[in-house]
CSV table of C-alpha atoms and ligand atoms in Angstrom, one decimal:
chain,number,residue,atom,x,y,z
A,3,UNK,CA,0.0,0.0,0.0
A,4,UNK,CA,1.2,3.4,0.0
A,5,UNK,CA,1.4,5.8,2.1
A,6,UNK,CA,1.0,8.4,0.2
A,7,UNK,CA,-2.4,9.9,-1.2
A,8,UNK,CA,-1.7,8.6,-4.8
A,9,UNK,CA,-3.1,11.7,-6.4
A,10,UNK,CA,0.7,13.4,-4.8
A,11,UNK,CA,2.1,12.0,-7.9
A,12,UNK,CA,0.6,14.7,-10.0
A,13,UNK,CA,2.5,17.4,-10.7
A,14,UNK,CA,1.3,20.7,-8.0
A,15,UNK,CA,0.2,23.4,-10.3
A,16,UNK,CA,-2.4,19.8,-11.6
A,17,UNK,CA,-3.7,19.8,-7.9
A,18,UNK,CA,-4.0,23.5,-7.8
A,19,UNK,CA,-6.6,24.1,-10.7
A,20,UNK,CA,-10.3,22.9,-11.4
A,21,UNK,CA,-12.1,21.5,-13.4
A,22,UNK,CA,-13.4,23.5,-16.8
A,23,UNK,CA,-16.9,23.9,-15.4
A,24,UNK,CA,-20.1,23.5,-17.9
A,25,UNK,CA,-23.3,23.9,-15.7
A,26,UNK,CA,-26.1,21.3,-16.2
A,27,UNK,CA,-28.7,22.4,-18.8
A,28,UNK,CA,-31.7,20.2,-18.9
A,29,UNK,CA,-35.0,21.7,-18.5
A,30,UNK,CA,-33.3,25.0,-19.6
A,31,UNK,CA,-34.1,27.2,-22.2
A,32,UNK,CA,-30.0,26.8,-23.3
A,33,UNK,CA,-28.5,30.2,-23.8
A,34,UNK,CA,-25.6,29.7,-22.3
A,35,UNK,CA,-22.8,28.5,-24.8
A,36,UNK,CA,-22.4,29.9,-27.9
A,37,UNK,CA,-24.7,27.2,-29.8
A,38,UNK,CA,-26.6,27.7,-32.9
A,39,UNK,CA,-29.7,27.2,-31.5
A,40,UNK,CA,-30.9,25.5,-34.8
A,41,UNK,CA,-31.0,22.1,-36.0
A,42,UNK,CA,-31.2,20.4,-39.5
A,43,UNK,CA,-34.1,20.7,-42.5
A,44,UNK,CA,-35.6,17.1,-42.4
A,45,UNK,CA,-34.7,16.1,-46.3
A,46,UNK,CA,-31.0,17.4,-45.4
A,47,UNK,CA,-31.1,14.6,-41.8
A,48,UNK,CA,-32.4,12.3,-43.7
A,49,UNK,CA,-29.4,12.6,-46.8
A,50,UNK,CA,-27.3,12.8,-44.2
A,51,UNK,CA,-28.0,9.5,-42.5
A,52,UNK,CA,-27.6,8.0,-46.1
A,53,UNK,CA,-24.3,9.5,-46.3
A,54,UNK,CA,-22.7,8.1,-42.9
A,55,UNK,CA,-24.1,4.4,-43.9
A,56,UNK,CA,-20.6,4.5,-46.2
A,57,UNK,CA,-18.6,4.9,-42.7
A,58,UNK,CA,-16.7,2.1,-42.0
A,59,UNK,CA,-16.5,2.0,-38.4
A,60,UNK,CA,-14.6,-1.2,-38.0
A,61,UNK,CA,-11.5,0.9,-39.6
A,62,UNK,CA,-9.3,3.6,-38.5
A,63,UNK,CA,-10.5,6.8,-40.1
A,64,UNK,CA,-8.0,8.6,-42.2
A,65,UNK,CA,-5.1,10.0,-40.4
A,66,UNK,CA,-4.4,13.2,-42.1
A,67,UNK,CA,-8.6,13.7,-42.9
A,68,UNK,CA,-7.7,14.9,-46.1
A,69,UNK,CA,-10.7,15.3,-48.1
A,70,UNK,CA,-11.8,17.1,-45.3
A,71,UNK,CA,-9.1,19.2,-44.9
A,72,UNK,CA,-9.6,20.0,-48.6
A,73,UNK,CA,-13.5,21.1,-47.8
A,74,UNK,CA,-12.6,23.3,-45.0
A,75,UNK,CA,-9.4,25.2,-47.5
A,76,UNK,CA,-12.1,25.8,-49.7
A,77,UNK,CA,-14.8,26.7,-47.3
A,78,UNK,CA,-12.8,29.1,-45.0
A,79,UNK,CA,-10.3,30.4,-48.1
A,80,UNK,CA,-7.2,29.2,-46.9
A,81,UNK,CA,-4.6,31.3,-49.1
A,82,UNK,CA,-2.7,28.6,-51.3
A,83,UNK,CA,0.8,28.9,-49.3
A,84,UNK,CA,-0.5,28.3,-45.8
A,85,UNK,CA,-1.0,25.0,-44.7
A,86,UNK,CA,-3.8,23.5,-42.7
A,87,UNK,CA,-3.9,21.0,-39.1
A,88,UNK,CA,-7.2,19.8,-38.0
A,89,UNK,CA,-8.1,19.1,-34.8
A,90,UNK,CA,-10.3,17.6,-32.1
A,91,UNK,CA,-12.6,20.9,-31.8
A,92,UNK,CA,-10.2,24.0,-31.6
A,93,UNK,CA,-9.6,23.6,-27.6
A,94,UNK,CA,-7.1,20.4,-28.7
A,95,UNK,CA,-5.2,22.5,-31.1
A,96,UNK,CA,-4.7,25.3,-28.3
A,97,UNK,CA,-3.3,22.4,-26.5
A,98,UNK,CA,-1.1,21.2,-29.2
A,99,UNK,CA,0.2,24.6,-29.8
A,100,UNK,CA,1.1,25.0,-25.9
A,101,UNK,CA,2.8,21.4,-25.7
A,102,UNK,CA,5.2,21.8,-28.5
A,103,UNK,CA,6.7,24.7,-26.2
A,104,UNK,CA,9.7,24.7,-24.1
A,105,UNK,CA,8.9,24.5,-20.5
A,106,UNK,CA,10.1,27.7,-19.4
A,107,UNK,CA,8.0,29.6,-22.5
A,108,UNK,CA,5.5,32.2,-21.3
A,109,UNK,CA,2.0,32.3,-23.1
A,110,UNK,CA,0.5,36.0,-22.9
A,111,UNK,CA,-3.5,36.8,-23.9
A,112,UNK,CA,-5.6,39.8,-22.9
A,113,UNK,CA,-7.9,39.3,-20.6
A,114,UNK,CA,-10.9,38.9,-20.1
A,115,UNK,CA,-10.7,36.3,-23.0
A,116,UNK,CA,-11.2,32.6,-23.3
A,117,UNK,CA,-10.5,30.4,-20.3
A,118,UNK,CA,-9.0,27.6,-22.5
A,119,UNK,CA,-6.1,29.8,-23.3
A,120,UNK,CA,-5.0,29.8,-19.3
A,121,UNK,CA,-6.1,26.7,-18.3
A,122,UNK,CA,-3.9,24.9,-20.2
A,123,UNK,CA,-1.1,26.7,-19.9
A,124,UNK,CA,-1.4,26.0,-16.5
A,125,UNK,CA,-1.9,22.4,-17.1
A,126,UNK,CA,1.4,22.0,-18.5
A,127,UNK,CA,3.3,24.1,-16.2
A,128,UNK,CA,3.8,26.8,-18.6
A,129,UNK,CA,4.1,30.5,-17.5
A,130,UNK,CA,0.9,32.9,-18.6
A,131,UNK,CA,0.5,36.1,-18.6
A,132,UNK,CA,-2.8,38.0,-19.0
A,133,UNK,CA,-3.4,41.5,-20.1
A,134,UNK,CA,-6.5,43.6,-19.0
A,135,UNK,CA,-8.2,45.0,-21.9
A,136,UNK,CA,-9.2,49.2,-21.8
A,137,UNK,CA,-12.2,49.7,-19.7
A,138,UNK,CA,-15.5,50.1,-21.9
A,139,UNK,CA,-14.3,49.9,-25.4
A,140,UNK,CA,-12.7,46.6,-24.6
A,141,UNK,CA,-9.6,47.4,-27.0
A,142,UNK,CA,-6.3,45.5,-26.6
A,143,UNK,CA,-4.4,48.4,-24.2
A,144,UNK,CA,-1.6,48.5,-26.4
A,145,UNK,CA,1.4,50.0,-23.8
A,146,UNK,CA,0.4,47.3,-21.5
A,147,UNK,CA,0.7,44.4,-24.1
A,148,UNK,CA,4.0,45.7,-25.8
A,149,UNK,CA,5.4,46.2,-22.4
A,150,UNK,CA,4.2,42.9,-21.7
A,151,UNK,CA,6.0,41.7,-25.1
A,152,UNK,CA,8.9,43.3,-24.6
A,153,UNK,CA,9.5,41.4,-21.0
A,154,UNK,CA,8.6,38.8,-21.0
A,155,UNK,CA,8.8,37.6,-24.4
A,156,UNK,CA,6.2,35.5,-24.9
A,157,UNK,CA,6.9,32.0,-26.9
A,158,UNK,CA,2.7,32.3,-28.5
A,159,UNK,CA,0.0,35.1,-27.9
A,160,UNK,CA,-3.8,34.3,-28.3
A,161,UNK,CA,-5.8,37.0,-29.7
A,162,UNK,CA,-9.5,36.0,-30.0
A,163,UNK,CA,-11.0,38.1,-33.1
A,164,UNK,CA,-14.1,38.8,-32.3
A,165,UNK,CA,-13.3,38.5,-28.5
A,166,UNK,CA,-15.4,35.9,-26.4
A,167,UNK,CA,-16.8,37.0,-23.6
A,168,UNK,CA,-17.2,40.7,-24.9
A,169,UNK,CA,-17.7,40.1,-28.3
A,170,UNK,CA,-15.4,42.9,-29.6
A,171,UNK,CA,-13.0,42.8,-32.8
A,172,UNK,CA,-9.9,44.7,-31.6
A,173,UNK,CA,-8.7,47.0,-34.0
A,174,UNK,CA,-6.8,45.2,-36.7
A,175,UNK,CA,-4.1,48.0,-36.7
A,176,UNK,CA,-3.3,47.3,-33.1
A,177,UNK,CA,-3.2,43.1,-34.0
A,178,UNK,CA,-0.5,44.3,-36.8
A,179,UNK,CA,1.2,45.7,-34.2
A,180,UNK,CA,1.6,42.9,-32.2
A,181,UNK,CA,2.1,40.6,-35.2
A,182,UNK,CA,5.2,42.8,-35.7
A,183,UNK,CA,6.4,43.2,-31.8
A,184,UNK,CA,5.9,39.4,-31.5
A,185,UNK,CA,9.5,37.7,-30.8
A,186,UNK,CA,6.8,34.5,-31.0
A,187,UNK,CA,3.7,32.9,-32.7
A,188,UNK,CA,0.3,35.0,-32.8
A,189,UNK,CA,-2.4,32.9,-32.8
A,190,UNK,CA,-5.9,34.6,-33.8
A,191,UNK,CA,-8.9,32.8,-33.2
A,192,UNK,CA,-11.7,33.6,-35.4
A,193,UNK,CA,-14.1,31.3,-33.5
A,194,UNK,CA,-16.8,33.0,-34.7
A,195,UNK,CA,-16.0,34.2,-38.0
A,196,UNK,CA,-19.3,33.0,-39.4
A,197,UNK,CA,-20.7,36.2,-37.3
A,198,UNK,CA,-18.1,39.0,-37.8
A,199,UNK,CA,-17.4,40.5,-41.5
A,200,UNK,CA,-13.7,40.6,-40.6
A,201,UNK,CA,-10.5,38.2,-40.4
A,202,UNK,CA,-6.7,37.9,-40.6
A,203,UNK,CA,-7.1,34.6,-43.0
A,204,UNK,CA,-5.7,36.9,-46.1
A,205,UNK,CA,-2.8,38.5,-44.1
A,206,UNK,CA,-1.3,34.6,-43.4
A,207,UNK,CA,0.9,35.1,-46.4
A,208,UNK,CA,2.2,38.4,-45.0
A,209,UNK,CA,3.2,37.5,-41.8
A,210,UNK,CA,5.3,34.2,-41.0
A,211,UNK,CA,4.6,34.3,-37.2
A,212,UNK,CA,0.7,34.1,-37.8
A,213,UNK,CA,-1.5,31.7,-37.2
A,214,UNK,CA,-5.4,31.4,-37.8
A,215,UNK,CA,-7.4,29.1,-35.6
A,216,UNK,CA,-11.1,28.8,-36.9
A,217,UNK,CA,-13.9,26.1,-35.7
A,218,UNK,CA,-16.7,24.6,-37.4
A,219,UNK,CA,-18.8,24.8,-33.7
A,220,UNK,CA,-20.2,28.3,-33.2
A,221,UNK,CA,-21.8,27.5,-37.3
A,222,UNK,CA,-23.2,24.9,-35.7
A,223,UNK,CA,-21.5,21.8,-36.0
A,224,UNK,CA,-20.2,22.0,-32.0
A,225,UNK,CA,-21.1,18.1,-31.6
A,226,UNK,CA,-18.5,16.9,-33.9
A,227,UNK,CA,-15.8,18.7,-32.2
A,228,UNK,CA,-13.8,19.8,-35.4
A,229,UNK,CA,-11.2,22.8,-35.5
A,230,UNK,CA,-8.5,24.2,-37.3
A,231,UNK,CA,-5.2,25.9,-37.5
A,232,UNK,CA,-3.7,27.4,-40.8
A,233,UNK,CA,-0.7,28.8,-41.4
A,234,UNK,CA,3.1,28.3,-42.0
A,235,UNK,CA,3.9,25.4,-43.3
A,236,UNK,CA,7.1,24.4,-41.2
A,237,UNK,CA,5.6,25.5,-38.7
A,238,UNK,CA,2.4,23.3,-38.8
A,239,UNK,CA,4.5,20.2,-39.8
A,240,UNK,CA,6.0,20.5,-36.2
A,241,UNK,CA,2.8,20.9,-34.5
A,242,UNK,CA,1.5,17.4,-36.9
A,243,UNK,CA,3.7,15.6,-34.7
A,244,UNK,CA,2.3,16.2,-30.9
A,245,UNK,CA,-1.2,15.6,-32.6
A,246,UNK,CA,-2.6,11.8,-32.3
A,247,UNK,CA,-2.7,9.6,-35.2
A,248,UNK,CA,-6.5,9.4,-35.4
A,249,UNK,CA,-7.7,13.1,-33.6
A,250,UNK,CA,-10.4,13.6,-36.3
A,251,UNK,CA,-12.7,10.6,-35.9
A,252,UNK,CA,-14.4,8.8,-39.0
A,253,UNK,CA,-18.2,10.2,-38.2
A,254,UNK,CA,-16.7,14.0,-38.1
A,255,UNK,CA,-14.9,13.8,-41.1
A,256,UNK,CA,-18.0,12.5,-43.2
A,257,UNK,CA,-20.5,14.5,-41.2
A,258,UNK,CA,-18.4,18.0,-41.5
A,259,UNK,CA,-17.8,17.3,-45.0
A,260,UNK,CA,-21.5,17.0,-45.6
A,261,UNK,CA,-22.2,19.3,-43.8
A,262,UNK,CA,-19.9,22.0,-45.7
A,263,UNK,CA,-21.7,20.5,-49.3
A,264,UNK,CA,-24.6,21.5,-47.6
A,265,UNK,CA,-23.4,24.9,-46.1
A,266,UNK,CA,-26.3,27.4,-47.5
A,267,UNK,CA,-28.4,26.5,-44.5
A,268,UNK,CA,-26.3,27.0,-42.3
A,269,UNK,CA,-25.2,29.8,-43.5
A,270,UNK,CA,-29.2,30.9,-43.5
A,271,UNK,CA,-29.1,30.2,-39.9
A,272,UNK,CA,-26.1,32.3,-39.0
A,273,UNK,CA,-27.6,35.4,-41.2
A,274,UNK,CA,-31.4,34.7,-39.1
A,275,UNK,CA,-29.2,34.8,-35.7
A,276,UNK,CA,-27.0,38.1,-37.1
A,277,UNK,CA,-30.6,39.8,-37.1
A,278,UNK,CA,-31.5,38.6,-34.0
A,279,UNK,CA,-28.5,40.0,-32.7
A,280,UNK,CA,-29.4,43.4,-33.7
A,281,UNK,CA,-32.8,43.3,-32.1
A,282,UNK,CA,-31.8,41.6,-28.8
A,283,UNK,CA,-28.8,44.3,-28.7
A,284,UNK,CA,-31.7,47.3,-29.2
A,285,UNK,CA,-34.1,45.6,-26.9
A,286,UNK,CA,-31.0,45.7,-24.0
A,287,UNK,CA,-30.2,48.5,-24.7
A,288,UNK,CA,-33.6,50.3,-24.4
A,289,UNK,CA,-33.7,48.5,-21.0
A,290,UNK,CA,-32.9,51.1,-17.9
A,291,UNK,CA,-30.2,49.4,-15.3
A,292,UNK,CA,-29.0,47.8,-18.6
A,293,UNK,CA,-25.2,48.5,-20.1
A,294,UNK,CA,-25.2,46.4,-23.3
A,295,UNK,CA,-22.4,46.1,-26.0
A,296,UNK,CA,-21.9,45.8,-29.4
A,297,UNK,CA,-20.8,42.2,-30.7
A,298,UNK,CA,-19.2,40.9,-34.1
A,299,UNK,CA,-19.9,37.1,-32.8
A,300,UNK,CA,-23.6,34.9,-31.9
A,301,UNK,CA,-23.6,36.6,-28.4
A,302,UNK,CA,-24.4,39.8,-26.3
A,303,UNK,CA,-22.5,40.6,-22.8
A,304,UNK,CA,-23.9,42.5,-20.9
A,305,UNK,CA,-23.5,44.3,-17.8
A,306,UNK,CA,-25.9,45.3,-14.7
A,307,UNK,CA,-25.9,49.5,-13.3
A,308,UNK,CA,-27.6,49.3,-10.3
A,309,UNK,CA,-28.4,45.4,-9.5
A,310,UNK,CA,-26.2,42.7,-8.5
A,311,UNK,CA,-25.4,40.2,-11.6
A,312,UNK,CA,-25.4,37.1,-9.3
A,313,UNK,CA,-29.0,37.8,-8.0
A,314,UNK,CA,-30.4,38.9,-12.0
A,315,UNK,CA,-28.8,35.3,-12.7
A,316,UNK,CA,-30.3,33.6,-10.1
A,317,UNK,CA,-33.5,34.7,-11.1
A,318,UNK,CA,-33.4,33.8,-14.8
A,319,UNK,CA,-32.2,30.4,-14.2
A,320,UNK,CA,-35.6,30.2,-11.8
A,321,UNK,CA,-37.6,31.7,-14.8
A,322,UNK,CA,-35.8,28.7,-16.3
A,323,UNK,CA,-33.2,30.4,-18.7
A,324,UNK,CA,-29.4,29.7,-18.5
A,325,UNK,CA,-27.1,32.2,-19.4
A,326,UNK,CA,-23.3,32.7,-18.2
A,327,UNK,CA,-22.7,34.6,-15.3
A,328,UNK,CA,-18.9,36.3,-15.8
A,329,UNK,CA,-19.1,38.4,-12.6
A,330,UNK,CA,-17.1,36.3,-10.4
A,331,UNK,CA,-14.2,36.5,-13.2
A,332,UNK,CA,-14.3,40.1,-11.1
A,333,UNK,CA,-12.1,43.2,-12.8
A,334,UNK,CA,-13.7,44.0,-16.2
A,335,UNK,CA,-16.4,41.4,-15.7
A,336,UNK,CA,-17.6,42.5,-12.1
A,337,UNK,CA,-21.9,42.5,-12.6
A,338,UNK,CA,-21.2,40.9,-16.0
A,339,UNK,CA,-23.7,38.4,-18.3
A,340,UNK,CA,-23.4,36.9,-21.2
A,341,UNK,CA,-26.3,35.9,-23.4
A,342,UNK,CA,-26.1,33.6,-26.8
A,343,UNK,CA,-28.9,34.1,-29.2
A,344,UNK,CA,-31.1,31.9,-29.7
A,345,UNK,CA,-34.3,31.4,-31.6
A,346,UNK,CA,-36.6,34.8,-31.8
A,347,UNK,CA,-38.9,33.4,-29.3
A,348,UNK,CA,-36.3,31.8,-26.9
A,349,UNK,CA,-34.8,35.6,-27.3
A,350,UNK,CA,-38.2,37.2,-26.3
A,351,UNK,CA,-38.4,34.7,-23.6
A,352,UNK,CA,-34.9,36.0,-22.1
A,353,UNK,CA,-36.2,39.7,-22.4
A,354,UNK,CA,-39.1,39.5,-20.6
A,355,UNK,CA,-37.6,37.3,-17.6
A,356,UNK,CA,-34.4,39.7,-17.6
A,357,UNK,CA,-37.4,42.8,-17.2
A,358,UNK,CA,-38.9,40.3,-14.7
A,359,UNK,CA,-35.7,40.0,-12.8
A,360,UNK,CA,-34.9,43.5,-12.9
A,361,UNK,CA,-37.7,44.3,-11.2
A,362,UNK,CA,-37.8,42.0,-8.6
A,363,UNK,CA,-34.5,42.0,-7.4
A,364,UNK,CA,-34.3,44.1,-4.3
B,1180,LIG,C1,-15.8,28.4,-28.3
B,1180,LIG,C2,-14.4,28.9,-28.5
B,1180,LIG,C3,-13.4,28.1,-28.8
B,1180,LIG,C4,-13.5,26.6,-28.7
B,1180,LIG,O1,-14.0,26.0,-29.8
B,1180,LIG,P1,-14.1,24.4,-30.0
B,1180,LIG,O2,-13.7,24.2,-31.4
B,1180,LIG,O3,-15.5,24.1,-29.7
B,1180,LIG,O4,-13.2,23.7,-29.1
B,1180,LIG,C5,-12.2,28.6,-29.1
B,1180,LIG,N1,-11.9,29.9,-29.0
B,1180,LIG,C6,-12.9,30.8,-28.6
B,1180,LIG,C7,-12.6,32.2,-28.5
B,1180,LIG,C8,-14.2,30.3,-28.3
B,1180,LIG,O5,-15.1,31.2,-27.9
């Protein structure tokens, strides 16, 4: 037996952290993650079934998903010179990118910004460093992350464009900037480019330290669990190594590829929740006790005047709508929420028990 607790074999900073939380959903009206709230025309279900009879699933699915990988250059207009690495929804390739490091690199993102970037840093016992954004405007603060650059030299910087949780796109003269400052890789992640009308995908020939990070689950695809990275090749051919053989399993690469022959209704989708985003945004922002911002991506953050966030929560989740409380991310996010659009009625549904709450909270 021994006498140690077996879990002392993990390394500290392991012990230290917890668990990327997803709160329990059912019964909810789901608003909470970033989901296309949509789900597929019957005729296109049904051809789709057809399709995935052709998956042999006593076989190892293609290694490299090429055919796949040739969809998504097309889809996503992957410039000719850039190469492409697929991965296991785009929170494995964020892993990837942070285990081919040394051990002693430093990753640096502004924060607030998406938890993935941190928590796996920490994970593998890397250094990271995060940034506050500018108060309001949410902009990168641009002394702060050069000085920041210019100390600590950091091996790869994530730069979410549009930014999730405040649904910004930081000015793209400010991300040149930092593409030139970098002594390292810039990653940007346009996980929701199907919602913003701007990317860095055309500037990969111009700068050798960029990388583009896309995924296909914000469209609507986020049960497959399907992302990807373009960008140097050399660079990607290192990365190709850490990844596992089979990452991109056999039902994925047959249902994305479908799915991107298909693409018009998605793409119908993504324009019907753009316009919802416009209304929902005026709605909020008509609403007294209400600061609402501006977003390039398939959700609104939002931020309480005069009542606590916690308690407006609490009493949506009893009206039976989840959302994502940021406020105990404290700094920037202190009395801030974070709604996805959903359906128009699901949307009107969220208004009225916000009002409710409003009112009702002492
Ligand atoms: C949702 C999200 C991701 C993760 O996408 P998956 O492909 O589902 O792993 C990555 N980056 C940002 C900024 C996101 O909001």
């Amino acid at each position: 037996m021994p006498n140690q607790p077996l879990t002392s074999l993990f390394r500290p900073e392991i012990l230290a952290m917890s668990a990327y939380h997803v709160a329990d959903a059912s019964n909810f009206i789901k608003l909470d993650a970033m989901e296309n709230p949509y789900g597929w025309p019957e005729a296109i279900q049904q051809a789709w079934l057809e399709h995935l009879k052709d998956c042999p699933m006593n076989r190892y699915p293609d290694p490299e998903a090429k055919a796949l990988a040739d969809a998504l250059r097309q889809s996503n207009q992957i410039p000719e010179q850039a190469g492409i690495l697929l991965g296991n929804g785009s929170d494995e390739i964020i892993q990837i990118l942070q285990m081919a490091l040394s051990s002693d690199a430093t990753v640096l993102a502004p924060e607030p910004g998406f938890v993935m970037y941190k928590q796996i840093a920490l994970s593998l016992g890397l250094r990271y460093q995060g940034v506050p954004l500018l108060a309001d405007s949410f902009e990168l603060d641009m002394p702060a992350m050069l000085e920041a650059i210019s100390s600590l030299q950091p091996a790869l910087i994530f730069l979410a464009y549009p930014n999730n949780p405040t649904g910004n796109l930081f000015d793209a003269k400010t991300i040149k900037q930092i593409l030139a400052a970098a002594p390292g890789l810039v990653v940007v992640d346009e996980a929701y480019a199907p919602f913003a009308d701007a990317s860095f995908m055309d500037q990969l020939p111009h700068h050798p330290n960029l990388l583009v990070m896309r995924t296909v689950s914000k469209l609507g695809l986020a049960g497959l669990r399907l992302g990807f990275l373009a960008g140097d090749k050399s660079i990607l051919e290192q990365l190709n190594k850490i990844r596992l053989p089979y990452n991109i399993n056999c039902l994925t690469q047959e249902t994305a590829r479908f799915a991107l022959e298909h693409q018009q209704f998605l793409l119908e989708q993504t324009q019907t929740i753009c316009q919802q985003r416009t209304e929902v945004l005026a709605a909020l922002q008509k609403i007294h006790d209400i600061k609402a911002y501006p977003s390039s991506a398939n959700f609104i953050l939002f931020k309480t005047l005069e009542k606590s966030a916690n308690a407006v929560f609490d009493s949506l989740k009893q009206q039976g709508i989840l959302i994502k409380n940021l406020s105990s991310q404290g700094g920037l996010m202190g009395n801030c929420l974070r709604v996805t659009i959903g359906k128009p009625e699901e949307n009107q549904a969220f208004l009225a028990a916000l009002q409710y709450a409003l009112n009702n909270t002492p």
